[in-house]
Amino acid sequence: MTEQINYSEQENKLASLGIKAYLITSMLVFSLMMLAGVTMRAAQGTFIEIGADLFYQVMTVHGAGMVGTAGLGGTAVLWYFLRKYINLSSKVLWVNFVIFLIGVVLILGSIFVGKFAGAWTFLYPLPAKSMGVWSVESAAVFMLGLLLIGTGFLILYLDIGIKLIKKYGNLGNALGLPVVFGMKPVDPDHPTTVVAATMVLIVNFIGIAAGAVVLVLCLFNLYQPDYELDPLLIKNLIYFFGHVFINATIYSAVTAVYELLPKYTGRPWKVSKPFYYAWAAASLMVMAVYPHHLLMDFVMPPWLLVIGQILSYCSGIPVLAVTAYGALMIVYRSGIKWDLCSSMLLLSMFGWAGGVIPAIIDATVTVNKVMHNTMWVPGHFHFYLVLGLLPMIIGFCSYLAANSQPSKAGAIGKLAFATYFVGAMGLILTFLASGADSVPRRWAVHLPEWQYLSQLGAIAGSMVLIGFLIFTLQNLARLPKAKIQDVQITDK
Ligand code: HEM
Ligand SMILES: [Cu+2]
């Protein structure tokens, strides 16, 4: 039994409004950014002509917008469930939201007014050396926007960290390390969400802190170009931050699977030894594998690249395995009721697992020599983002919108699901096929022989957008009225 946390009426109201604000913002921004994605694929396929400058602006806004919003949406899921177990502050939830919005305004301004187009990865020294395409000020505003967004998340994590330590004594206990080291037996009442939250807190705090350091260094360099930075060090810090941040979005949102699938099947999802091992291992590995982004950098110390390659084979696997296995076991012969939420949650298992396969292939040095910077890379990450992460968030949204009840999947909902799924597979396969064909990524203009894949990708991407818009419209209509008092613990 988990004891109940008694939140005040006002706390609950603020939390409920906050979760809705996060989710509605996420759905709207995701839709807009999908439009940006379709625009890029359409431009590469010569359906439309937008010019290289605008293409790279769109690519920058799509990358930064999607990654930031993935963070926002994933956090909403994690925070909602975590609040049942530890006393979280709704004010801090709102502080993060307001800071996020200010960051978004800065980033949009830098891109569409200031013409910044150096990609969300702001790789040094590109932002400083635009050859006159954008000004130093635009680059600075973009980085300031990212820095602000990171700061907001750090504040939110601080609240989570303090409350976890308050309740469990230290983060090791919250993560279940005493069980991992054989010092304590498994406590079946220890919530899965707490384990996931602790892992996310540890890795993302370190990741964002690294991001903040590198952003400050780059900002300084923009105005003091004589203060030269070590490009290799900066690249390491940026990819450490980027890799950890985007991975943490999935590790946050997966709590929807742990918390909601049991509601559908009446079978509880309890922690177990493999569960603890997996999350403890992932806490270390997700941070240690980032060198797989630098396999082409021959100046990197070889041992780091070896770690990057070998750990990449293992990194995602443990948590994915316990989660996918757990999900299948919970669903198998349970007589589960299929609605949008449960279908999306199961789909997310497929998308996550599927996306890992091309990722592992690419993390092999000999393959990476050929595949690096080809469309293979967007192929793998769109796989687990569009079919893994987003379904977790959509599923969670529709669960709340249906007032925390399983809801009937209407004909329109089913059609939207099919459109989204088929479109996503098309989008991903055309990316992967382009990659297998050695089509480079991040190119505004494609050779004629590559264009048919871009065109198919644009059509498939439009289907994803249409399916997603239907989910969004349905949720936008129902979410504001949703009661989410269920936020309070009702442990049966
Ligand atoms: C309708 C759905 C989508 C479409 C059509 C789409 C399309 C694209 C295209 C065409 C690119 C550039 C590929 C290139 O390098 O030439 C791209 C990059 C990217 N996309 Fe998407 N995308 C979609 C959804 C998403 C989602 C849901 C996310 C994340 C949650 C996402 C995250 C990214 C990221 C991080 C990049 C890398 C940007 C860069 O290289 O700087 N995309 N996408
Ligand atoms: Cu990575």
Coordinates of C-alpha atoms and ligand atoms in Angstrom, one line a residue:
M1 CA 0.0 0.0 0.0
T2 CA 1.2 3.4 -0.9
E3 CA 0.0 6.1 1.5
Q4 CA -2.1 8.8 0.1
I5 CA -0.8 12.3 -0.4
N6 CA -3.3 14.9 0.6
Y7 CA -2.9 17.8 -1.8
S8 CA -4.9 21.0 -1.2
E9 CA -7.7 21.8 -3.5
Q10 CA -5.7 24.6 -5.0
E11 CA -2.7 22.4 -5.6
N12 CA -4.9 19.9 -7.4
K13 CA -6.4 22.6 -9.6
L14 CA -3.0 24.0 -10.5
A15 CA -1.7 20.6 -11.2
S16 CA -4.7 19.7 -13.4
L17 CA -4.4 22.9 -15.3
G18 CA -0.7 22.5 -15.7
I19 CA -0.9 19.0 -17.1
K20 CA -3.5 20.2 -19.6
A21 CA -1.3 23.1 -20.6
Y22 CA 1.7 20.8 -21.2
L23 CA -0.3 18.4 -23.2
I24 CA -2.3 20.9 -25.3
T25 CA 0.9 22.8 -26.1
S26 CA 2.7 19.6 -27.0
M27 CA -0.1 18.4 -29.3
L28 CA -0.3 21.8 -31.1
V29 CA 3.5 22.2 -31.5
F30 CA 3.9 18.6 -32.6
S31 CA 1.3 19.3 -35.3
L32 CA 3.0 22.5 -36.5
M33 CA 6.4 20.8 -36.5
M34 CA 5.0 17.9 -38.5
L35 CA 3.9 20.4 -41.1
A36 CA 7.5 21.6 -41.1
G37 CA 8.7 18.0 -41.6
V38 CA 6.4 17.5 -44.5
T39 CA 7.5 20.8 -46.0
M40 CA 11.2 19.6 -45.9
R41 CA 10.4 16.3 -47.5
A42 CA 8.2 18.0 -50.1
A43 CA 11.0 20.4 -50.9
Q44 CA 13.6 17.6 -51.2
G45 CA 11.1 15.9 -53.6
T46 CA 10.6 19.1 -55.6
F47 CA 6.9 19.2 -54.9
I48 CA 7.5 22.7 -53.6
E49 CA 10.4 25.1 -53.9
I50 CA 11.5 27.0 -50.7
G51 CA 15.1 27.8 -51.2
A52 CA 18.0 26.5 -49.2
D53 CA 18.0 29.3 -46.6
L54 CA 14.4 28.6 -45.6
F55 CA 15.0 24.9 -45.8
Y56 CA 17.6 25.1 -43.1
Q57 CA 15.5 27.4 -41.0
V58 CA 12.7 24.9 -41.2
M59 CA 15.1 22.1 -40.4
T60 CA 16.3 24.0 -37.3
V61 CA 12.9 24.8 -36.1
H62 CA 11.7 21.2 -36.7
G63 CA 14.7 19.7 -34.8
A64 CA 14.6 22.1 -31.9
G65 CA 10.8 22.2 -31.8
M66 CA 10.3 18.4 -31.8
V67 CA 13.0 17.6 -29.3
G68 CA 11.9 20.4 -26.9
T69 CA 8.3 19.4 -27.2
A70 CA 9.1 15.7 -26.8
G71 CA 10.8 16.8 -23.5
L72 CA 7.7 18.8 -22.5
G73 CA 5.2 16.0 -23.3
G74 CA 7.3 13.2 -21.8
T75 CA 7.7 15.3 -18.6
A76 CA 3.9 15.8 -18.4
V77 CA 3.4 12.0 -18.4
L78 CA 6.1 11.4 -15.8
W79 CA 5.1 14.2 -13.5
Y80 CA 1.4 13.2 -13.6
F81 CA 2.1 9.7 -12.3
L82 CA 5.0 10.6 -10.1
R83 CA 2.8 13.0 -8.2
K84 CA 0.9 10.1 -6.8
Y85 CA 3.9 8.9 -4.9
I86 CA 5.9 12.0 -3.9
N87 CA 4.6 15.5 -3.0
L88 CA 5.5 17.5 -6.1
S89 CA 5.0 21.3 -6.4
S90 CA 2.5 22.4 -9.1
K91 CA 4.0 25.9 -8.9
V92 CA 7.3 24.5 -10.1
L93 CA 5.5 22.7 -12.9
W94 CA 4.2 26.1 -14.0
V95 CA 7.6 27.8 -13.6
N96 CA 9.0 25.3 -16.1
F97 CA 6.1 25.9 -18.4
V98 CA 6.5 29.7 -18.5
I99 CA 10.3 29.4 -18.9
F100 CA 9.7 27.0 -21.7
L101 CA 7.4 29.3 -23.5
I102 CA 9.8 32.2 -23.2
G103 CA 12.5 30.0 -24.6
V104 CA 10.3 29.0 -27.5
V105 CA 9.6 32.7 -28.4
L106 CA 13.4 33.4 -28.4
I107 CA 14.1 30.4 -30.6
L108 CA 11.3 31.2 -33.0
G109 CA 12.5 34.8 -33.2
S110 CA 16.1 33.8 -33.8
I111 CA 15.0 31.4 -36.7
F112 CA 12.3 33.3 -38.5
V113 CA 13.3 36.9 -37.7
G114 CA 17.1 36.4 -37.3
K115 CA 17.4 33.7 -40.0
F116 CA 19.4 31.4 -37.7
A117 CA 19.6 28.0 -39.4
G118 CA 22.5 26.2 -37.7
A119 CA 20.4 23.2 -36.7
W120 CA 19.2 22.3 -33.2
T121 CA 22.7 20.8 -32.5
F122 CA 24.3 24.3 -32.9
L123 CA 27.6 22.5 -33.7
Y124 CA 30.6 24.7 -33.1
P125 CA 31.7 26.8 -34.9
L126 CA 28.8 26.9 -37.4
P127 CA 26.6 29.3 -35.3
A128 CA 29.5 31.7 -35.2
K129 CA 30.5 31.4 -38.8
S130 CA 27.4 31.7 -40.9
M131 CA 29.1 33.5 -43.8
G132 CA 26.6 36.3 -43.5
V133 CA 23.5 34.2 -43.5
W134 CA 22.6 35.1 -39.9
S135 CA 24.1 37.5 -37.4
V136 CA 25.9 36.7 -34.2
E137 CA 22.9 38.1 -32.3
S138 CA 20.6 35.6 -33.9
A139 CA 22.8 32.7 -32.9
A140 CA 23.0 34.1 -29.4
V141 CA 19.3 34.4 -29.1
F142 CA 18.8 30.8 -30.3
M143 CA 21.3 29.6 -27.7
L144 CA 19.8 31.7 -25.0
G145 CA 16.4 30.1 -25.8
L146 CA 17.9 26.6 -25.5
L147 CA 19.6 27.6 -22.3
L148 CA 16.4 29.0 -20.8
I149 CA 14.5 25.8 -21.7
G150 CA 17.2 23.7 -20.1
T151 CA 17.1 25.9 -16.9
G152 CA 13.4 25.4 -16.6
F153 CA 13.8 21.6 -16.7
L154 CA 16.6 21.7 -14.2
I155 CA 14.4 23.6 -11.8
L156 CA 11.6 21.0 -12.2
Y157 CA 14.1 18.1 -11.7
L158 CA 15.4 19.9 -8.6
D159 CA 11.9 19.6 -7.1
I160 CA 11.6 16.0 -8.1
G161 CA 15.1 15.2 -6.8
I162 CA 14.5 16.9 -3.4
K163 CA 11.1 15.1 -3.0
L164 CA 12.6 11.7 -4.0
I165 CA 15.3 12.1 -1.4
K166 CA 12.9 13.2 1.2
K167 CA 10.8 10.1 0.7
Y168 CA 13.4 7.4 0.0
G169 CA 16.4 8.7 1.8
N170 CA 18.6 8.9 -1.3
L171 CA 18.4 8.4 -5.0
G172 CA 20.0 5.0 -4.8
N173 CA 17.1 3.7 -2.8
A174 CA 14.6 5.3 -5.1
L175 CA 16.3 3.6 -8.1
G176 CA 16.4 0.3 -6.3
L177 CA 20.1 -0.1 -6.0
P178 CA 19.9 -2.0 -2.7
V179 CA 18.1 -4.8 -4.5
V180 CA 20.6 -4.6 -7.4
F181 CA 23.4 -5.2 -5.0
G182 CA 21.6 -8.0 -3.2
M183 CA 21.3 -6.0 0.1
K184 CA 17.5 -6.0 0.2
P185 CA 14.7 -8.1 -1.1
V186 CA 12.4 -6.7 -3.8
D187 CA 9.7 -4.5 -2.3
P188 CA 6.7 -5.1 -4.6
D189 CA 5.1 -1.9 -3.4
H190 CA 7.9 0.2 -4.7
P191 CA 6.4 2.0 -7.7
T192 CA 7.8 1.4 -11.2
T193 CA 7.3 5.1 -11.9
V194 CA 9.6 6.1 -9.1
V195 CA 12.4 3.9 -10.5
A196 CA 11.9 5.4 -14.0
A197 CA 11.7 8.9 -12.6
T198 CA 14.9 8.5 -10.6
M199 CA 16.8 7.3 -13.7
V200 CA 15.5 10.2 -15.8
L201 CA 16.4 12.6 -13.0
I202 CA 19.9 11.4 -12.7
V203 CA 20.8 11.2 -16.4
N204 CA 18.9 14.2 -17.6
F205 CA 20.2 16.5 -14.8
I206 CA 23.7 15.6 -15.8
G207 CA 22.9 15.9 -19.5
I208 CA 21.2 19.2 -19.3
A209 CA 23.9 20.5 -17.0
A210 CA 26.5 19.6 -19.7
G211 CA 24.3 21.3 -22.3
A212 CA 24.1 24.5 -20.1
V213 CA 27.9 24.5 -19.8
V214 CA 28.5 24.1 -23.5
L215 CA 25.8 26.7 -24.3
V216 CA 27.5 29.3 -22.0
L217 CA 30.9 28.5 -23.6
C218 CA 29.5 28.9 -27.1
L219 CA 27.7 32.1 -26.1
F220 CA 30.9 33.5 -24.7
N221 CA 32.8 32.6 -27.9
L222 CA 30.2 34.3 -30.1
Y223 CA 31.1 37.7 -28.6
Q224 CA 34.8 36.9 -27.8
P225 CA 35.9 35.0 -30.9
D226 CA 39.5 35.2 -29.7
Y227 CA 38.4 32.9 -26.9
E228 CA 38.6 29.7 -29.1
L229 CA 37.0 26.5 -28.0
D230 CA 38.2 23.0 -28.5
P231 CA 35.8 21.8 -31.2
L232 CA 36.2 18.1 -30.2
L233 CA 35.4 18.8 -26.6
I234 CA 32.4 21.0 -27.6
K235 CA 31.1 18.3 -29.9
N236 CA 31.4 15.7 -27.2
L237 CA 29.4 17.9 -24.7
I238 CA 26.7 18.7 -27.3
Y239 CA 26.1 15.1 -28.3
F240 CA 26.2 14.0 -24.7
F241 CA 23.5 16.5 -23.9
G242 CA 21.5 15.9 -27.1
H243 CA 21.6 12.1 -26.9
V244 CA 20.7 12.0 -23.2
F245 CA 17.9 14.5 -23.5
I246 CA 16.1 12.8 -26.3
N247 CA 16.5 9.4 -24.8
A248 CA 15.1 10.7 -21.5
T249 CA 11.9 11.7 -23.2
I250 CA 11.1 8.0 -23.9
Y251 CA 12.2 6.9 -20.4
S252 CA 9.8 9.5 -19.0
A253 CA 6.8 8.8 -21.2
V254 CA 7.2 5.0 -20.7
T255 CA 5.6 5.4 -17.3
A256 CA 2.3 5.7 -19.2
V257 CA 2.8 2.0 -20.2
Y258 CA 3.6 1.0 -16.6
E259 CA 0.7 2.8 -15.1
L260 CA -2.1 2.5 -17.7
L261 CA -1.8 -1.0 -19.2
P262 CA -2.5 -2.5 -15.7
K263 CA -5.7 -0.4 -15.5
Y264 CA -6.9 -2.0 -18.7
T265 CA -6.1 -5.6 -17.8
G266 CA -6.6 -5.6 -14.1
R267 CA -3.1 -7.1 -13.7
P268 CA -0.7 -5.1 -11.6
W269 CA 2.8 -4.1 -13.0
K270 CA 5.2 -4.7 -10.1
V271 CA 8.9 -4.1 -9.8
S272 CA 11.1 -7.2 -10.0
K273 CA 14.7 -8.0 -10.0
P274 CA 15.1 -7.8 -13.7
F275 CA 13.2 -4.5 -13.7
Y276 CA 15.7 -3.0 -11.2
Y277 CA 18.7 -4.4 -13.0
A278 CA 17.5 -3.0 -16.3
W279 CA 16.9 0.5 -15.0
A280 CA 20.1 0.6 -13.1
A281 CA 22.1 -0.5 -16.1
A282 CA 20.3 2.0 -18.4
S283 CA 21.2 4.8 -16.0
L284 CA 24.9 4.3 -16.7
M285 CA 24.7 3.1 -20.3
V286 CA 22.5 5.9 -21.6
M287 CA 25.2 8.3 -20.6
A288 CA 28.2 6.2 -21.8
V289 CA 27.0 5.4 -25.3
Y290 CA 26.9 9.0 -26.7
P291 CA 30.3 8.5 -28.5
H292 CA 28.3 6.6 -31.2
H293 CA 27.6 10.1 -32.5
L294 CA 31.3 10.6 -33.0
L295 CA 32.4 7.4 -34.6
M296 CA 33.6 9.3 -37.7
D297 CA 35.8 11.5 -35.6
F298 CA 39.2 9.8 -35.9
V299 CA 40.7 12.2 -33.4
M300 CA 38.6 10.7 -30.7
P301 CA 40.3 8.4 -28.2
P302 CA 39.7 4.9 -29.7
W303 CA 38.7 3.4 -26.4
L304 CA 35.8 5.9 -26.2
L305 CA 34.6 4.9 -29.6
V306 CA 34.9 1.2 -28.6
I307 CA 32.7 1.9 -25.6
G308 CA 30.3 3.8 -27.8
Q309 CA 30.0 0.9 -30.2
I310 CA 29.8 -2.0 -27.7
L311 CA 27.5 -0.2 -25.2
S312 CA 25.2 0.9 -28.0
Y313 CA 24.4 -2.8 -28.5
C314 CA 23.3 -3.0 -24.9
S315 CA 22.1 0.4 -23.9
G316 CA 18.5 0.5 -24.9
I317 CA 18.0 -3.3 -24.6
P318 CA 17.5 -4.0 -20.9
V319 CA 14.7 -1.5 -20.2
L320 CA 13.1 -2.1 -23.6
A321 CA 13.2 -5.9 -22.9
V322 CA 11.6 -5.7 -19.5
T323 CA 9.1 -3.2 -20.7
A324 CA 8.1 -4.9 -23.9
Y325 CA 8.1 -8.4 -22.2
G326 CA 6.1 -7.0 -19.3
A327 CA 3.6 -5.3 -21.6
L328 CA 3.1 -8.5 -23.6
M329 CA 2.6 -10.5 -20.5
I330 CA 0.2 -8.1 -19.1
V331 CA -1.9 -8.0 -22.3
Y332 CA -1.7 -11.7 -23.2
R333 CA -5.1 -13.3 -22.8
S334 CA -6.2 -10.6 -20.5
G335 CA -9.3 -9.8 -22.4
I336 CA -7.9 -6.2 -22.7
K337 CA -10.3 -3.5 -24.0
W338 CA -8.8 -2.0 -27.1
D339 CA -9.3 1.8 -27.3
L340 CA -7.1 4.5 -28.5
C341 CA -5.1 4.6 -25.4
S342 CA -4.3 0.9 -25.0
S343 CA -3.7 0.6 -28.8
M344 CA -1.3 3.5 -28.7
L345 CA 0.6 2.1 -25.7
L346 CA 1.0 -1.3 -27.4
L347 CA 2.0 0.4 -30.6
S348 CA 4.7 2.3 -28.7
M349 CA 6.3 -1.0 -27.7
F350 CA 6.6 -1.9 -31.4
G351 CA 7.9 1.5 -32.4
W352 CA 10.5 1.6 -29.6
A353 CA 11.7 -1.9 -30.3
G354 CA 11.7 -1.4 -34.1
G355 CA 13.6 1.9 -33.9
V356 CA 16.4 0.3 -31.9
I357 CA 17.3 -2.2 -34.6
P358 CA 18.5 0.3 -37.3
A359 CA 20.1 2.3 -34.5
I360 CA 22.2 -0.6 -33.4
I361 CA 23.2 -1.4 -37.0
D362 CA 24.4 2.2 -37.4
A363 CA 26.3 2.1 -34.1
T364 CA 28.8 -0.4 -35.6
V365 CA 31.9 1.4 -36.7
T366 CA 32.3 -0.3 -40.0
V367 CA 28.6 0.4 -40.9
N368 CA 28.8 3.9 -39.5
K369 CA 31.6 4.7 -42.0
V370 CA 29.1 4.3 -44.8
M371 CA 25.8 5.2 -43.1
H372 CA 26.9 8.2 -41.0
N373 CA 25.1 11.4 -42.0
T374 CA 22.8 9.5 -44.4
M375 CA 19.0 9.4 -44.2
W376 CA 19.5 6.2 -42.3
V377 CA 19.9 8.2 -39.1
P378 CA 16.6 10.2 -39.4
G379 CA 15.1 6.8 -40.4
H380 CA 15.9 5.1 -37.1
F381 CA 15.1 8.0 -34.8
H382 CA 11.8 8.8 -36.5
F383 CA 11.0 5.2 -36.0
Y384 CA 11.1 5.3 -32.2
L385 CA 10.0 8.9 -31.9
V386 CA 7.0 8.8 -34.3
L387 CA 5.9 5.2 -33.4
G388 CA 7.4 4.9 -29.9
L389 CA 7.4 8.2 -28.0
L390 CA 4.4 9.9 -29.6
P391 CA 2.1 7.0 -29.2
M392 CA 2.9 7.0 -25.4
I393 CA 2.0 10.7 -25.2
I394 CA -1.1 10.4 -27.4
G395 CA -2.2 7.4 -25.4
F396 CA -1.8 9.2 -22.2
C397 CA -3.6 12.3 -23.6
S398 CA -6.6 10.3 -24.8
Y399 CA -6.8 8.5 -21.4
L400 CA -7.1 11.8 -19.6
A401 CA -9.4 13.2 -22.2
A402 CA -11.7 10.2 -21.7
N403 CA -11.8 11.1 -18.0
S404 CA -9.4 8.4 -17.0
Q405 CA -11.7 5.7 -18.3
P406 CA -11.3 3.3 -21.1
S407 CA -13.1 4.9 -24.0
K408 CA -14.8 3.4 -27.1
A409 CA -12.7 3.8 -30.2
G410 CA -15.0 5.3 -32.8
A411 CA -14.8 4.8 -36.5
I412 CA -13.0 8.1 -36.9
G413 CA -10.5 7.1 -34.2
K414 CA -9.8 3.8 -35.9
L415 CA -9.3 5.5 -39.3
A416 CA -7.0 8.1 -37.7
F417 CA -5.0 5.3 -36.1
A418 CA -4.6 3.4 -39.4
T419 CA -3.7 6.6 -41.2
Y420 CA -1.1 7.5 -38.6
F421 CA 0.4 4.0 -38.5
V422 CA 0.6 3.5 -42.3
G423 CA 1.9 7.0 -42.8
A424 CA 4.6 6.6 -40.1
M425 CA 5.8 3.3 -41.6
G426 CA 6.0 5.0 -45.0
L427 CA 7.9 8.0 -43.6
I428 CA 10.3 5.7 -41.8
L429 CA 10.9 3.2 -44.6
T430 CA 11.5 6.0 -47.2
F431 CA 14.0 7.5 -44.8
L432 CA 15.7 4.1 -44.3
A433 CA 15.6 3.3 -48.0
S434 CA 17.2 6.7 -48.8
G435 CA 19.8 5.9 -46.2
A436 CA 20.5 2.5 -47.7
D437 CA 20.9 4.4 -51.0
S438 CA 23.5 6.6 -49.4
V439 CA 21.3 9.7 -49.7
P440 CA 22.9 12.3 -47.3
R441 CA 20.8 13.8 -44.5
R442 CA 20.4 17.5 -44.0
W443 CA 20.6 18.4 -47.7
A444 CA 18.1 21.0 -48.9
V445 CA 18.4 19.8 -52.5
H446 CA 18.2 16.2 -53.7
L447 CA 19.5 14.7 -56.9
P448 CA 16.8 13.6 -59.3
E449 CA 17.4 9.9 -58.7
W450 CA 16.7 10.4 -54.9
Q451 CA 13.6 12.4 -55.3
Y452 CA 11.0 9.7 -55.6
L453 CA 11.8 8.6 -52.1
S454 CA 11.4 12.2 -50.8
Q455 CA 8.1 12.4 -52.6
L456 CA 6.8 9.2 -51.1
G457 CA 8.1 10.4 -47.8
A458 CA 6.2 13.7 -48.2
I459 CA 2.9 11.8 -48.9
A460 CA 3.5 9.4 -46.0
G461 CA 4.4 12.4 -43.7
S462 CA 1.1 14.1 -44.7
M463 CA -0.7 11.0 -43.6
V464 CA 1.0 11.1 -40.2
L465 CA 0.1 14.7 -39.9
I466 CA -3.6 14.1 -40.8
G467 CA -3.9 11.2 -38.3
F468 CA -2.2 13.2 -35.6
L469 CA -4.4 16.2 -36.3
I470 CA -7.5 14.1 -35.8
F471 CA -6.2 12.9 -32.4
T472 CA -5.3 16.5 -31.5
L473 CA -8.7 17.8 -32.4
Q474 CA -10.5 15.1 -30.5
N475 CA -8.3 15.8 -27.5
L476 CA -8.4 19.5 -27.7
A477 CA -12.2 19.3 -27.6
R478 CA -12.3 17.0 -24.5
L479 CA -9.1 17.6 -22.6
P480 CA -10.1 21.0 -21.1
K481 CA -13.1 19.4 -19.5
A482 CA -11.3 16.3 -18.3
K483 CA -11.3 15.7 -14.6
I484 CA -7.9 14.6 -13.6
Q485 CA -8.3 14.5 -9.8
D486 CA -7.4 10.9 -10.3
V487 CA -4.0 12.5 -10.0
Q488 CA -4.4 11.7 -6.4
I489 CA -3.4 8.3 -5.3
T490 CA -6.1 5.7 -5.2
D491 CA -4.0 2.6 -4.7
K492 CA -6.2 -0.4 -4.6
Ligands
HEM1 C1 4.9 14.1 -40.0 C2 5.9 13.7 -39.2 C3 7.4 14.0 -39.6 C4 8.0 14.3 -40.7 C5 7.3 14.4 -42.1 C6 9.4 14.6 -40.5 C7 10.3 15.0 -41.4 C8 11.6 15.2 -41.2 C9 12.6 15.6 -42.2 C10 12.3 15.7 -43.7 C11 13.8 15.8 -41.6 C12 15.1 16.2 -42.2 C13 15.8 15.0 -42.9 C14 17.1 15.4 -43.5 O1 18.1 15.4 -42.8 O2 17.1 15.7 -44.7 C15 13.6 15.6 -40.2 C16 14.5 15.8 -39.2 C17 14.3 15.6 -37.8 N1 13.1 15.2 -37.2 FE1 11.4 14.9 -38.2 N2 9.6 14.5 -39.1 C18 8.4 14.1 -38.5 C19 8.2 13.9 -37.2 C20 9.2 14.1 -36.2 C21 8.9 13.9 -34.8 C22 7.6 13.4 -34.2 C23 10.1 14.1 -34.2 C24 10.5 14.1 -32.7 C25 9.6 13.9 -31.7 C26 11.1 14.5 -35.2 C27 12.4 14.9 -34.9 C28 13.3 15.2 -35.9 C29 14.7 15.6 -35.6 C30 15.3 15.7 -34.2 C31 15.3 15.8 -36.8 C32 16.8 16.2 -37.1 C33 16.9 17.6 -37.5 C34 18.4 17.9 -37.9 O3 18.9 17.1 -38.6 O4 18.9 18.9 -37.4 N3 10.5 14.5 -36.4 N4 12.2 15.3 -40.0
CU2 CU 22.7 8.7 -29.4

